[in-house]
mmCIF file of C-alpha atoms in Angstrom:
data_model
loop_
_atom_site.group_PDB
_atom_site.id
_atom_site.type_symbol
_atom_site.label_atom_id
_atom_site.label_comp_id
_atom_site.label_asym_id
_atom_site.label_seq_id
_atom_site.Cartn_x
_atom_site.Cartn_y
_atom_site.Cartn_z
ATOM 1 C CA UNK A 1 76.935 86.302 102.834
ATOM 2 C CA UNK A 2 76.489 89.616 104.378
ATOM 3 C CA UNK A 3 79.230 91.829 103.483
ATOM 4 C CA UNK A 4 77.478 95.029 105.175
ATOM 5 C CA UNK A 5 80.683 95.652 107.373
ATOM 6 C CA UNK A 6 82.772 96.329 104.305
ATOM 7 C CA UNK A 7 80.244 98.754 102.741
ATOM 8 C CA UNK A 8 80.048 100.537 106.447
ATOM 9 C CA UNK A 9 83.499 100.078 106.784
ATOM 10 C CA UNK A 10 84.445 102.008 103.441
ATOM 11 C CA UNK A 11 81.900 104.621 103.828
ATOM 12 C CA UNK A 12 83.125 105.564 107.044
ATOM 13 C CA UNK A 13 86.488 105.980 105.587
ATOM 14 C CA UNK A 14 84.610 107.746 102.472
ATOM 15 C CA UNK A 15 82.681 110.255 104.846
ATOM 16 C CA UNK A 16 85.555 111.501 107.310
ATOM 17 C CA UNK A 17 87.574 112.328 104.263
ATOM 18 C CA UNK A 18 84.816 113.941 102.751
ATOM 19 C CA UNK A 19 84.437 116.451 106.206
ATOM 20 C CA UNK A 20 88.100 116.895 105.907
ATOM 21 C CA UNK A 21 87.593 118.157 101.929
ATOM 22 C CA UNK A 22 84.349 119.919 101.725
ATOM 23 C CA UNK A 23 83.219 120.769 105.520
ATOM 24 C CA UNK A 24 87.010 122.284 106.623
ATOM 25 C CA UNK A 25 88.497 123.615 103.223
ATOM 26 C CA UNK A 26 84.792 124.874 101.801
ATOM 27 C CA UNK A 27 85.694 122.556 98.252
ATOM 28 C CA UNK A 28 83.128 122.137 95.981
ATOM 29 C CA UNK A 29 81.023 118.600 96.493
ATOM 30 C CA UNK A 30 83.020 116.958 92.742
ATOM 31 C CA UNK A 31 86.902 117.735 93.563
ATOM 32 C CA UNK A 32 85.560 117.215 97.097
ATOM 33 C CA UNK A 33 84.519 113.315 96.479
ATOM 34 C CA UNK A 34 87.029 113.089 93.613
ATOM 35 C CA UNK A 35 89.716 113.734 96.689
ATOM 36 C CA UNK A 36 87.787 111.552 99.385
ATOM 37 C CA UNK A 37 88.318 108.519 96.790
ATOM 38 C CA UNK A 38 92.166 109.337 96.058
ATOM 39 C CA UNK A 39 92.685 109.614 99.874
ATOM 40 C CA UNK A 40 90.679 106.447 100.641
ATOM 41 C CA UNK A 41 93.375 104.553 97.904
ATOM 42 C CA UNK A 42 96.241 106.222 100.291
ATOM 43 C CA UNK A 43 94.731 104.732 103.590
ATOM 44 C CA UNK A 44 94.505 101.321 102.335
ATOM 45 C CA UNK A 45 97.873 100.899 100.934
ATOM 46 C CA UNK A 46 99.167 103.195 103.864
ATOM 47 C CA UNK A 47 98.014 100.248 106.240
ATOM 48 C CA UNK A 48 98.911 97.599 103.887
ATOM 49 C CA UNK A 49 102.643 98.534 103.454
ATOM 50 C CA UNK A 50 103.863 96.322 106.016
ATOM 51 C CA UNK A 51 102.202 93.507 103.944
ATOM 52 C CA UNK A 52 103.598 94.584 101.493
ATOM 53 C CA UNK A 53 107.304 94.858 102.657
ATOM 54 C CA UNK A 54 106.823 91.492 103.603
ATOM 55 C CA UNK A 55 105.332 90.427 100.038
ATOM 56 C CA UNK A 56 108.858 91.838 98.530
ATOM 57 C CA UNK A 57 111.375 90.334 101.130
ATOM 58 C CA UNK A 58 108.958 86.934 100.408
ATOM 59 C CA UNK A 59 109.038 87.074 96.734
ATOM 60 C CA UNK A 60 113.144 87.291 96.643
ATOM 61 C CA UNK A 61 113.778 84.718 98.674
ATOM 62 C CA UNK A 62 111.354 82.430 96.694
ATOM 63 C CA UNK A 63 113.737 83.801 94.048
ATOM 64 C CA UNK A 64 116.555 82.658 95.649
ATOM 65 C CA UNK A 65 115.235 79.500 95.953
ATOM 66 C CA UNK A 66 114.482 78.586 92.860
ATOM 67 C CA UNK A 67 117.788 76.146 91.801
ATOM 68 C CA UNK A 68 116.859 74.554 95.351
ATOM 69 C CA UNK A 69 112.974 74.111 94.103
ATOM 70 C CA UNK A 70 114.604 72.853 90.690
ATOM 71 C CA UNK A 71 116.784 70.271 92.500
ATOM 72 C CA UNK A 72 113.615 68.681 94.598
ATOM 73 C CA UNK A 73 111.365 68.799 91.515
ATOM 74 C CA UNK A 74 114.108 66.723 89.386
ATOM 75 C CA UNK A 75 114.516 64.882 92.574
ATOM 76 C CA UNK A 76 111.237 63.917 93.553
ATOM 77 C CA UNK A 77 109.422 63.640 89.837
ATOM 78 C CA UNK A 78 107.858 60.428 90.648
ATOM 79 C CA UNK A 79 106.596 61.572 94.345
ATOM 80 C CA UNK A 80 104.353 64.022 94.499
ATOM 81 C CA UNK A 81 103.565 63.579 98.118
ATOM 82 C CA UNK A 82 107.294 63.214 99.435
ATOM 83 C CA UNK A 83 107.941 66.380 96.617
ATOM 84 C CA UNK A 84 105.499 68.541 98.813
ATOM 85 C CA UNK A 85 106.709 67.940 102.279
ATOM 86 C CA UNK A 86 110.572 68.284 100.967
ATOM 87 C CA UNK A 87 109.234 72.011 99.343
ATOM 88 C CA UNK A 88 107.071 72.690 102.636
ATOM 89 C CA UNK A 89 110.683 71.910 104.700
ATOM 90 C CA UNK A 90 112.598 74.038 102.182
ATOM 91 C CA UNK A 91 109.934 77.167 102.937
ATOM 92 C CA UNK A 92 109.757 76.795 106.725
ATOM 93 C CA UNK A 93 113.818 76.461 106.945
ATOM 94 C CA UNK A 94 114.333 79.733 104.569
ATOM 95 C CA UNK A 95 111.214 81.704 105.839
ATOM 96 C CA UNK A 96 109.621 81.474 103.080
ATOM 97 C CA UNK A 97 105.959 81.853 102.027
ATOM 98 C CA UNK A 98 104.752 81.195 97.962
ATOM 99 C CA UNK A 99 101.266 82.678 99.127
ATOM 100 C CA UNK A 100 102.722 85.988 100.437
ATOM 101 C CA UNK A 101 103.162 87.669 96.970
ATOM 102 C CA UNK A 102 98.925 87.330 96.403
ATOM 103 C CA UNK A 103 97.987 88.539 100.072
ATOM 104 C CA UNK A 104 98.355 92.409 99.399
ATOM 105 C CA UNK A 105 95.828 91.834 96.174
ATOM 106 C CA UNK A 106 93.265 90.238 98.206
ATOM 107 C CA UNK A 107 93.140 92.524 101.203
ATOM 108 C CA UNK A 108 92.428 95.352 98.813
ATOM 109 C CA UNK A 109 89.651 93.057 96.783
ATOM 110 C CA UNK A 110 87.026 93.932 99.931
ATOM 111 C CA UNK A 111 88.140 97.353 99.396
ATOM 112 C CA UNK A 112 87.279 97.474 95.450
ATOM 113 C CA UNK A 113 83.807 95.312 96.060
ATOM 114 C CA UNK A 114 82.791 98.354 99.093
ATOM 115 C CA UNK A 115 83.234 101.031 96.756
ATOM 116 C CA UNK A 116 82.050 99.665 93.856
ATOM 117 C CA UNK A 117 78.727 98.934 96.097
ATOM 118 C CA UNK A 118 78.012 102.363 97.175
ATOM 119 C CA UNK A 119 79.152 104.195 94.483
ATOM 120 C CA UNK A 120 76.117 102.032 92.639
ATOM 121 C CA UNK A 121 73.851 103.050 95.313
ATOM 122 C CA UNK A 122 74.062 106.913 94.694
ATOM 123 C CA UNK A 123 70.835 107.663 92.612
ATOM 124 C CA UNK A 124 69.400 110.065 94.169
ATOM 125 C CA UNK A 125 65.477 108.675 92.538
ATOM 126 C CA UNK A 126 65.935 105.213 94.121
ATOM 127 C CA UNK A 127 64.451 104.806 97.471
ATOM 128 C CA UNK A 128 65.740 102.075 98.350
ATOM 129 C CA UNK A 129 69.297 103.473 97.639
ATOM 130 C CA UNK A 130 68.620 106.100 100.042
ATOM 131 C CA UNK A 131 67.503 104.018 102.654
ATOM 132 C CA UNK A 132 70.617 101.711 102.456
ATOM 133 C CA UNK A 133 72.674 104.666 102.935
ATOM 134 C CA UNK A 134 71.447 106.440 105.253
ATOM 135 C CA UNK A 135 69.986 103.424 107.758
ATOM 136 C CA UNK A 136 73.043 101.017 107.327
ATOM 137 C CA UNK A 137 75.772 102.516 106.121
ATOM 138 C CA UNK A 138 76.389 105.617 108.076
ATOM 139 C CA UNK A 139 75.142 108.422 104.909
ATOM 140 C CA UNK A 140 73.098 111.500 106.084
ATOM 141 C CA UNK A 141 70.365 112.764 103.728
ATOM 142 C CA UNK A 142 72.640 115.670 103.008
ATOM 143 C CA UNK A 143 76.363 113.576 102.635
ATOM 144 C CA UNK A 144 74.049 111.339 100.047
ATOM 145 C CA UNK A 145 72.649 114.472 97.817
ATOM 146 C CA UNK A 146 75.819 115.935 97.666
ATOM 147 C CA UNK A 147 77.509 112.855 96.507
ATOM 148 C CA UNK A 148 74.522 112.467 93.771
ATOM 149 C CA UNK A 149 75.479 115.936 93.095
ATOM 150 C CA UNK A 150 79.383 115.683 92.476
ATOM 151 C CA UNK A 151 80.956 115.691 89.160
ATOM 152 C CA UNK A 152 84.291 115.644 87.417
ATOM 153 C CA UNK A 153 84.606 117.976 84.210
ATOM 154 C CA UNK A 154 80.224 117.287 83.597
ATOM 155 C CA UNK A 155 80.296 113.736 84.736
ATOM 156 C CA UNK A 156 78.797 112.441 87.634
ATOM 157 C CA UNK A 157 81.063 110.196 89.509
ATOM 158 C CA UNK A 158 78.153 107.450 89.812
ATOM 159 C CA UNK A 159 78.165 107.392 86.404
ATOM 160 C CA UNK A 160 79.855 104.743 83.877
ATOM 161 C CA UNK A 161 79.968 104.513 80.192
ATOM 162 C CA UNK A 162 77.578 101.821 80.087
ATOM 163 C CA UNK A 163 74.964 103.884 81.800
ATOM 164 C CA UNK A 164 71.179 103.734 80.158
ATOM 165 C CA UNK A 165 69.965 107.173 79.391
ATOM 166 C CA UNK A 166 67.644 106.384 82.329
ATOM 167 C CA UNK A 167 70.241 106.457 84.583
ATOM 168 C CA UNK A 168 71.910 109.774 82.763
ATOM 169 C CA UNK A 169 68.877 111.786 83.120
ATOM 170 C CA UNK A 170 68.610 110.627 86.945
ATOM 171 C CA UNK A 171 71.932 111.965 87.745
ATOM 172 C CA UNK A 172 71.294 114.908 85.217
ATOM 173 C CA UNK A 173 74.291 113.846 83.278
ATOM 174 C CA UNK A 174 75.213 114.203 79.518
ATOM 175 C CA UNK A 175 76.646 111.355 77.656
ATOM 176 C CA UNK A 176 78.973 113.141 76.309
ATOM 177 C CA UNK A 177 80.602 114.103 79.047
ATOM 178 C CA UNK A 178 80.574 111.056 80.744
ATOM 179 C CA UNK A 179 81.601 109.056 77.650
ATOM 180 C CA UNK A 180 84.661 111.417 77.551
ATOM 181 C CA UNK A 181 85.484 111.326 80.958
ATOM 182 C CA UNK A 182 84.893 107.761 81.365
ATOM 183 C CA UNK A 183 86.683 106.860 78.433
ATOM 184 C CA UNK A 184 90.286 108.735 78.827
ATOM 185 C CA UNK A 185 90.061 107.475 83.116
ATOM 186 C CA UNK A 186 89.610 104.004 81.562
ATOM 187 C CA UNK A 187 92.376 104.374 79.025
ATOM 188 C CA UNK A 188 94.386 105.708 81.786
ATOM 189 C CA UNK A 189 93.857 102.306 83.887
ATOM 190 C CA UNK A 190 94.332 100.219 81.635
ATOM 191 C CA UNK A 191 98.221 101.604 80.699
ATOM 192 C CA UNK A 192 99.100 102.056 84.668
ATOM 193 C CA UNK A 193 97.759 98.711 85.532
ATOM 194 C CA UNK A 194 100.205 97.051 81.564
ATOM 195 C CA UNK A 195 102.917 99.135 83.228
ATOM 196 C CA UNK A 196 102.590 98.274 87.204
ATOM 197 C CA UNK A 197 102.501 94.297 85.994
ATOM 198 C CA UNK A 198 105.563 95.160 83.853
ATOM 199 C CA UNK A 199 107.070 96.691 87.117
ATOM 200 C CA UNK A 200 106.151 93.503 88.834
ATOM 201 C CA UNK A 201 107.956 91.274 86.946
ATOM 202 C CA UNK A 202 110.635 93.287 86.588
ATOM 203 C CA UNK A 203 110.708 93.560 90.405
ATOM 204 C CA UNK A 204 110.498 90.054 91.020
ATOM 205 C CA UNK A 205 112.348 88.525 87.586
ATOM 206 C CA UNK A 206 111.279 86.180 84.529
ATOM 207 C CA UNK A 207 110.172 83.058 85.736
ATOM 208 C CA UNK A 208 112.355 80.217 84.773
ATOM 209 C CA UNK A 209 109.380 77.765 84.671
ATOM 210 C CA UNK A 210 107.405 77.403 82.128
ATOM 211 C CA UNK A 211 103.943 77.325 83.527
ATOM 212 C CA UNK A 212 105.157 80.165 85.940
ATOM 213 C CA UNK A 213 105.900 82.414 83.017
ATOM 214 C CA UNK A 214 102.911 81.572 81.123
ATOM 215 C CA UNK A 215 100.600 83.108 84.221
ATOM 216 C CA UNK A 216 103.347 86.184 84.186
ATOM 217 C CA UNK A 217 102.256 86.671 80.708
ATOM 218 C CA UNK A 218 98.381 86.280 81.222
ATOM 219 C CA UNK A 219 98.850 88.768 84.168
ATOM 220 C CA UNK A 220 100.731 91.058 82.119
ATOM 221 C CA UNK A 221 98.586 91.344 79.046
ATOM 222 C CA UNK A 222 95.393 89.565 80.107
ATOM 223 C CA UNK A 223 94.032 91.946 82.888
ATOM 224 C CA UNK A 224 94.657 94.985 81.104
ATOM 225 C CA UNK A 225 92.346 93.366 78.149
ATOM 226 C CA UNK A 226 89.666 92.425 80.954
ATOM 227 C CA UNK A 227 89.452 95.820 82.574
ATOM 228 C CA UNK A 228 89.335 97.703 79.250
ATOM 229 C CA UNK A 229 85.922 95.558 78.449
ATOM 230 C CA UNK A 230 84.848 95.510 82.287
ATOM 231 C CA UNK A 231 86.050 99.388 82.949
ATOM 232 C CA UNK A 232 82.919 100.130 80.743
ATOM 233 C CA UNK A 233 80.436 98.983 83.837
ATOM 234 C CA UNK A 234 82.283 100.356 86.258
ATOM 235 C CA UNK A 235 81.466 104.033 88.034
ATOM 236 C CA UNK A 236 83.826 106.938 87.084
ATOM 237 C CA UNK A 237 84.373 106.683 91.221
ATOM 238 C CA UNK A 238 85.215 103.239 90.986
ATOM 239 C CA UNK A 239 87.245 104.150 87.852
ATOM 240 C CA UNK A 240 89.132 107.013 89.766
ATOM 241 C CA UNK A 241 90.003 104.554 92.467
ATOM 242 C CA UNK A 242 92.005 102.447 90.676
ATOM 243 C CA UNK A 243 93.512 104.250 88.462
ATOM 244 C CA UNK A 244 94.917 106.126 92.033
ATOM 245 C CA UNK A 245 95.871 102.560 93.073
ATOM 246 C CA UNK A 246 97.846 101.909 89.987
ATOM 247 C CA UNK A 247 99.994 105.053 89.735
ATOM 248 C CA UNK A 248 100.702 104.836 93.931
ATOM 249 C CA UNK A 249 101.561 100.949 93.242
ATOM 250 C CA UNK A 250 103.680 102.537 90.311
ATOM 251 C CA UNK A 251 105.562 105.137 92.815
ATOM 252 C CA UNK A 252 105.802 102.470 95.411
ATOM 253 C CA UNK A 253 107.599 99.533 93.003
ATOM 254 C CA UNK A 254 109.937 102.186 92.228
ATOM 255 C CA UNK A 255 110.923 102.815 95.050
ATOM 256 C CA UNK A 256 111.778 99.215 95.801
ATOM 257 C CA UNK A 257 113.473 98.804 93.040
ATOM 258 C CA UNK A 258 115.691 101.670 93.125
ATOM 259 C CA UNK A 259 116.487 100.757 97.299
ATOM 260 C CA UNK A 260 116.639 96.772 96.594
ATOM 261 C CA UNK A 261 117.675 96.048 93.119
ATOM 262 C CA UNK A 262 117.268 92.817 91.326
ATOM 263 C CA UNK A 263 120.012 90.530 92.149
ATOM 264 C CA UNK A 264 121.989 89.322 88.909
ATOM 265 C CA UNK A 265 121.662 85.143 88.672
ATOM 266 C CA UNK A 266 125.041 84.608 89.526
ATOM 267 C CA UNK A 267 125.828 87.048 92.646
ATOM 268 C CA UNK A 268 126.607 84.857 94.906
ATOM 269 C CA UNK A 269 124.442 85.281 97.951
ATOM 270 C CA UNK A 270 126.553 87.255 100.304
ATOM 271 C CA UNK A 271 126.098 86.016 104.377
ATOM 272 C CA UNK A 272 125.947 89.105 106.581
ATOM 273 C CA UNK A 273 128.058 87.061 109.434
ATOM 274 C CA UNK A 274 130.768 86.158 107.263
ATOM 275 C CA UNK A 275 130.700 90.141 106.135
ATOM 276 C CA UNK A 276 130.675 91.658 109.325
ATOM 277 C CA UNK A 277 133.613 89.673 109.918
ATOM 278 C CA UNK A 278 136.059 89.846 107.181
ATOM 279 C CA UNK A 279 135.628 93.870 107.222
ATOM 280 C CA UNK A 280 138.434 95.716 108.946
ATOM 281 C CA UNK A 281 138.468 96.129 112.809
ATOM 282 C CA UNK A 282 137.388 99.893 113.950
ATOM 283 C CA UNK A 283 140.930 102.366 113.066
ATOM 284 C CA UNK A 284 142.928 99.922 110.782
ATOM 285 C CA UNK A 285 143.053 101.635 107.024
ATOM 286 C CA UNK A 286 141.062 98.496 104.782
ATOM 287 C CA UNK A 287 143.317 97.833 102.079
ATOM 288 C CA UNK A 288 142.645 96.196 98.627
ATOM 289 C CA UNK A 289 143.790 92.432 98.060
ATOM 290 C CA UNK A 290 143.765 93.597 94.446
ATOM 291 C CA UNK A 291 146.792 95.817 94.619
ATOM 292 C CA UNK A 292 149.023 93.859 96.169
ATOM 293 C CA UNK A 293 148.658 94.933 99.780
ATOM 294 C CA UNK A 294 147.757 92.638 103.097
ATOM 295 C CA UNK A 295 144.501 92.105 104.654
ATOM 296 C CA UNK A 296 144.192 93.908 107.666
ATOM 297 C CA UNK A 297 143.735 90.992 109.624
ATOM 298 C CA UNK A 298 147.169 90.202 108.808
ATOM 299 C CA UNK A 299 148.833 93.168 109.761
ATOM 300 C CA UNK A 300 147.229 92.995 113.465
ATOM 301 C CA UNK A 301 149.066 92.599 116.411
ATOM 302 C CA UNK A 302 148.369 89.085 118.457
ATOM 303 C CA UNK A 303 145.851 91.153 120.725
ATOM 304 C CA UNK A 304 144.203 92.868 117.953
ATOM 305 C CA UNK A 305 144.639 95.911 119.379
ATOM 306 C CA UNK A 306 147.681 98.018 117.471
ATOM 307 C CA UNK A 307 148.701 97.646 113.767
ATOM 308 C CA UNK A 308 153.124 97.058 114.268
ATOM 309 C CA UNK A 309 155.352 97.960 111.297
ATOM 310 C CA UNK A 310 157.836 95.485 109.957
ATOM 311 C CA UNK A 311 160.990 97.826 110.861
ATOM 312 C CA UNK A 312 164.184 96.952 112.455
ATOM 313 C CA UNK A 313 163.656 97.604 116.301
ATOM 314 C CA UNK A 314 160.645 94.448 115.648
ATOM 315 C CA UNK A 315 163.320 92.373 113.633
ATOM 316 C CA UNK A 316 165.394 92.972 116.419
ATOM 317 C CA UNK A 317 162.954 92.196 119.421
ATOM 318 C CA UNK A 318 162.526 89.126 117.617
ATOM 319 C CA UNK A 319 165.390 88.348 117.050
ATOM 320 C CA UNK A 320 166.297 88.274 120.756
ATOM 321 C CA UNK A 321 162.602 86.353 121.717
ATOM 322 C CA UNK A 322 163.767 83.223 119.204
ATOM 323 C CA UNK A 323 166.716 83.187 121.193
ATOM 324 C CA UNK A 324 165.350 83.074 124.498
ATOM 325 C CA UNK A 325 163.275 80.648 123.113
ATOM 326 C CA UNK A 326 166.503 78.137 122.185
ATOM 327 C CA UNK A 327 167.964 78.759 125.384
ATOM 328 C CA UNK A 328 164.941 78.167 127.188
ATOM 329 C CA UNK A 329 164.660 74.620 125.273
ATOM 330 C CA UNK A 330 168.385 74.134 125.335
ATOM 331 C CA UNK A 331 168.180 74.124 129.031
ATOM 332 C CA UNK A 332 164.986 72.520 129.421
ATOM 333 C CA UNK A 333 167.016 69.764 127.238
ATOM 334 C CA UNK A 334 169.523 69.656 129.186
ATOM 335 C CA UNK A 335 168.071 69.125 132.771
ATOM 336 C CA UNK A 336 166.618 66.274 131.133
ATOM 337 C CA UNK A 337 168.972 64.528 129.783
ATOM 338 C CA UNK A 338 170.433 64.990 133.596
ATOM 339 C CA UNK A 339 174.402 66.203 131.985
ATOM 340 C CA UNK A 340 175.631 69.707 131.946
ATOM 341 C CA UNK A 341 176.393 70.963 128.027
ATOM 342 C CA UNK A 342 179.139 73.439 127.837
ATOM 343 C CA UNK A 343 177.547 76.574 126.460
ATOM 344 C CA UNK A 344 178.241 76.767 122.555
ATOM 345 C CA UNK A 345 180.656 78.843 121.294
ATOM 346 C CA UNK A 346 180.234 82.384 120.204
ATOM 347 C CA UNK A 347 181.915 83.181 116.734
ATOM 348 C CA UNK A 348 184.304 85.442 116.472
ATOM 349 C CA UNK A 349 183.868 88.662 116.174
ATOM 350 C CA UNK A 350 185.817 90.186 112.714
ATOM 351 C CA UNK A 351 188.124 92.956 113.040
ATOM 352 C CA UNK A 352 187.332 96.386 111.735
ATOM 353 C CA UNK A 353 187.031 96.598 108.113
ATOM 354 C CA UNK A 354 187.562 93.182 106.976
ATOM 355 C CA UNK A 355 183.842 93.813 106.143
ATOM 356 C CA UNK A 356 185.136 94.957 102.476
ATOM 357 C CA UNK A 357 184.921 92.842 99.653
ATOM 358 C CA UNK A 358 187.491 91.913 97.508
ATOM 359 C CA UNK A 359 185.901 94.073 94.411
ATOM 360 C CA UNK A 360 186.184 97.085 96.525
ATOM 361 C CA UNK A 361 189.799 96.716 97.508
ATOM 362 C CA UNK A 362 190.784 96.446 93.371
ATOM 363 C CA UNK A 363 188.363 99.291 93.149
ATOM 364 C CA UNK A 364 190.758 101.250 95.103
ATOM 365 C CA UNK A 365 193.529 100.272 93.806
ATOM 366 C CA UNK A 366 192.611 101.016 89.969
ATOM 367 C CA UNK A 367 191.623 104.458 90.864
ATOM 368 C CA UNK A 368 194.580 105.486 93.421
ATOM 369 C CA UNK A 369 192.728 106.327 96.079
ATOM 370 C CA UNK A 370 189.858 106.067 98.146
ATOM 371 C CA UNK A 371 186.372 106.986 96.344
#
């Protein structure tokens, strides 16, 4: 498989970065590289960050799904098949996708294998190195001697920490330098990439299934053991690159976390319709069931559009609407029933101040006058 695109693809990306660093600002050809590589890490995840919004909003609702998953899997134990479709019904219906959360890690594998490639190729002895670079992947003679030419504190940046002295005394390097360089960047991976899994599963939660939490585990402590053995072959470049990835992916899961936090098991899951409608309609004061008071809805006019206070012009008003009301059905009664009804009879009205009650009157009477 010919996977020249990638390698012209990243050195492209390598290369303007590079005229940016050491052709505009005048940097020396290491910090120059060393900067092309950190700023080739930003570009990728700058243009994968939709992909990876998406990756978050897919992992919580797989989340979210989970008692539903547990329900089809107790469900469906004895069929697979109808297990599969019911789970491929449950993903399409909640927008769901299981194989979103691994799509940001491989779009950036192409990215890892490109570098890794022509970092490799930078020896400035090998022929056939220099013809690669400079025929198919976009290098000038001059871009390729100064990249054979940068270092970081002594060591080459095409350098690892498995390197033959061969190789050293190509890219007139000292092994000590490179072993101390290479050794503190690959000590440096190895605890961003322990703490950006432990970020992960904090981001996304403990699995509840067994199987699922055994690969959480493997992730967690099982590639940090495989890049501290692998870091060893891998260029101080190549080394820089990912350690760049790892704190970014460290700076970026915080962020997440700290503008979507991890919702508790049993938060209910709230519906945005139902929210936008119980909250309170635009100038009515919201007021807390808690404390005794009325929802707002309650206190709202029949139109919605005033808030009217319980006083005693309302009682009155209706007052005197019930009682249009009963005449209104009296007569309505009455033009049925085809007889007239003599109109009822009003009570009489008492005189003034035979309102008193009788405890008032002895009340006087005890004290001699009024009080």
């Amino acid at each position: 498989m010919n996977l020249n695109w990638i390698y012209t693809g990243i050195s492209w990306i390598l290369l303007r970065w590079h005229d940016l660093w050491g052709g505009l600002l005048n940097m020396p050809s290491g910090p120059a590289w060393v900067l092309s590589i950190v700023f080739l890490v930003l570009t990728v995840r700058v243009v994968l960050f939709p992909v990876f919004v998406k990756q978050i909003k897919s992992q919580r609702a797989m989340q979210t799904l989970q008692p539903q998953m547990k329900e089809l899997r107790e469900k469906y134990k004895n069929d697979q098949q109808k297990l599969q479709q019911e789970m491929m019904e449950l993903y399409k219906r909640e927008k769901a996708n299981p194989l979103m959360g691994c799509l940001p890690i491989f779009l950036q594998i192409p990215v890892f294998i490109g570098l890794f490639h022509v970092l490799r190729l930078i020896n400035p002895n090998s022929d056939s190195a220099f013809k690669a670079m400079t025929t198919e992947y976009g290098w000038s003679a001059e871009q390729f001697r100064s990249a054979s030419d940068a270092s970081i504190f002594g060591a080459p940046i095409a350098a690892a920490l498995r390197s033959t002295t061969e190789q050293l005394q190509q890219l007139d390097a000292s092994r000590l330098a490179v072993t101390l360089v290479a050794g503190i960047l690959i000590i440096t991976m190895v605890a961003t990439t322990y703490i950006t899994q432990r970020q992960m599963i904090a981001r996304n939660g403990v699995a509840a299934d067994p199987t699922q939490a055994m690969v959480q585990k493997l992730m967690l402590y099982g590639i940090p053991a495989s890049l501290l053995v692998s870091g060893a072959i891998f260029p101080i470049g190549v080394v820089i690159y990912w350690v760049t990835q790892n704190f970014f992916s460290m700076g970026q899961q915080f962020w997440v976390l700290s503008k979507m936090p991890i919702p508790k098991p049993g938060d209910p899951k709230v519906d945005p319709e139902k929210a936008a409608a119980m909250a309170p309609k635009p100038g009515i004061k919201p007021v807390n069931p808690k404390k005794g008071g009325r929802p707002a809805t309650a206190r709202q006019s029949s139109t919605g559009s005033s808030v009217k206070f319980d006083t005693a012009k309302a009682r009155a008003e209706r007052a005197s609407a019930a009682a249009e009301n009963a005449d209104t059905t009296d007569q309505n009664s009455d033009s049925s029933d085809g007889a007239e009804k003599p109109p009822p009879a009003r009570r009489p009205t008492p005189p003034r101040g035979s309102g008193r009650r009788p405890q008032d009157n002895r009340n006087r009477k005890r004290k001699g006058g009024r009080r």
